[in-house]
Coordinates of C-alpha atoms in Angstrom, one line a residue:
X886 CA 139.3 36.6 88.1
X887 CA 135.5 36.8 86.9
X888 CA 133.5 39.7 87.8
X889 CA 131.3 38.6 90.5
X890 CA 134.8 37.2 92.4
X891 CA 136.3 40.8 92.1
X892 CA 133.6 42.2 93.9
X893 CA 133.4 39.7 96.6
X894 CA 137.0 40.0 97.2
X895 CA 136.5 43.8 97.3
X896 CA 133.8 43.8 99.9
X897 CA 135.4 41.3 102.1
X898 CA 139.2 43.6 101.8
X899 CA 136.9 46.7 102.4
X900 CA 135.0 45.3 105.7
X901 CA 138.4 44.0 106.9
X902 CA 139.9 47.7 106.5
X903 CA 137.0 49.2 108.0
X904 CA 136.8 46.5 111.2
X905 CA 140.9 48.1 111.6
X906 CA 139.5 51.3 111.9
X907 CA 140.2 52.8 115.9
X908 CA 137.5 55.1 116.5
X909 CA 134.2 53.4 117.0
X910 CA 132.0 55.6 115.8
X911 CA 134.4 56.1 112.1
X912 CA 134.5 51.9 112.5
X913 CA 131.0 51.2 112.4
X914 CA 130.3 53.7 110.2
X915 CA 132.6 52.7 107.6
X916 CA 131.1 49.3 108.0
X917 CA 127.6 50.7 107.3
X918 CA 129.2 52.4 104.4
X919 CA 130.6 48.9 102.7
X920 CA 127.6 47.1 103.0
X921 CA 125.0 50.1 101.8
X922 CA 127.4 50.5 98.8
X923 CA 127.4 47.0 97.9
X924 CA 123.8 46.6 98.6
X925 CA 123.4 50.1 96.6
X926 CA 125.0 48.7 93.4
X927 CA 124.4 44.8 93.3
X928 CA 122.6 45.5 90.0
X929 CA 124.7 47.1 87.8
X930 CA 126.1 45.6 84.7
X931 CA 128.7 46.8 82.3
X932 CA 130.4 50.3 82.3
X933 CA 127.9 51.2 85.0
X934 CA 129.6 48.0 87.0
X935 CA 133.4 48.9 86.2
X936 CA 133.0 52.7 87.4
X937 CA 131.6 51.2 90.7
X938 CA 134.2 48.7 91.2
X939 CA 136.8 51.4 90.2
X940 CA 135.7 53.8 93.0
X941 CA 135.4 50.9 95.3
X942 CA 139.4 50.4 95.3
X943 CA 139.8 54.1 95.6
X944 CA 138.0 54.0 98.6
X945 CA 139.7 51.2 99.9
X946 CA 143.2 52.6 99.2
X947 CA 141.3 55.8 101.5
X948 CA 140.6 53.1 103.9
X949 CA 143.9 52.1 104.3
X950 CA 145.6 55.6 104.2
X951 CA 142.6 56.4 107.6
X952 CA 143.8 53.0 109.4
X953 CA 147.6 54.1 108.8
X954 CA 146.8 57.8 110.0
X955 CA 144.5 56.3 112.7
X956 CA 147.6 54.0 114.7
X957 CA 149.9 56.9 114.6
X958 CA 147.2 58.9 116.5
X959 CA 145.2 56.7 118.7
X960 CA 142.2 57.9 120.3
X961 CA 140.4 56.7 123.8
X962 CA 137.8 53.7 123.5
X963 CA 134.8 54.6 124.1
X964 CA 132.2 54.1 125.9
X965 CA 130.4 51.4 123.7
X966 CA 133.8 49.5 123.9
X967 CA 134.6 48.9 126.9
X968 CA 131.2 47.7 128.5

């Protein structure tokens, strides 16, 4: 897989995570998070490029340990979500 499909496959598994997320407010903030990061880093090349993408699955495998930890403890929907 080439470089440029990595990443897009890492942004799209990272916003699907962070749309799993219960809490609204962690949710939308996690969001924010993906696309800043991605925005932040869109010009690096080489070593610079692999440490980014590196810490990108790190956070992801976070991700995925908060959405686990985040069913077994549900919290109430709030406000924004149910209008």
């Amino acid at each position: 897989m080439s470089a440029s499909n990595a990443s897009l496959s890492l942004f799209r598994s990272l916003l699907r995570e962070s749309k799993k997320v219960d809490n609204y407010n962690f949710r939308h903030y996690a969001i924010r998070r993906v696309k800043v990061g991605f925005q932040l880093n869109k010009e690096l090349t080489g070593n610079e490029a692999n440490v980014a993408f590196r810490e990108g699955e790190e956070q992801l495998d976070i991700l995925r340990r908060q959405v686990v930890l985040g069913s077994l403890y549900p919290s109430a929907k709030s406000v924004m979500e149910t209008a």
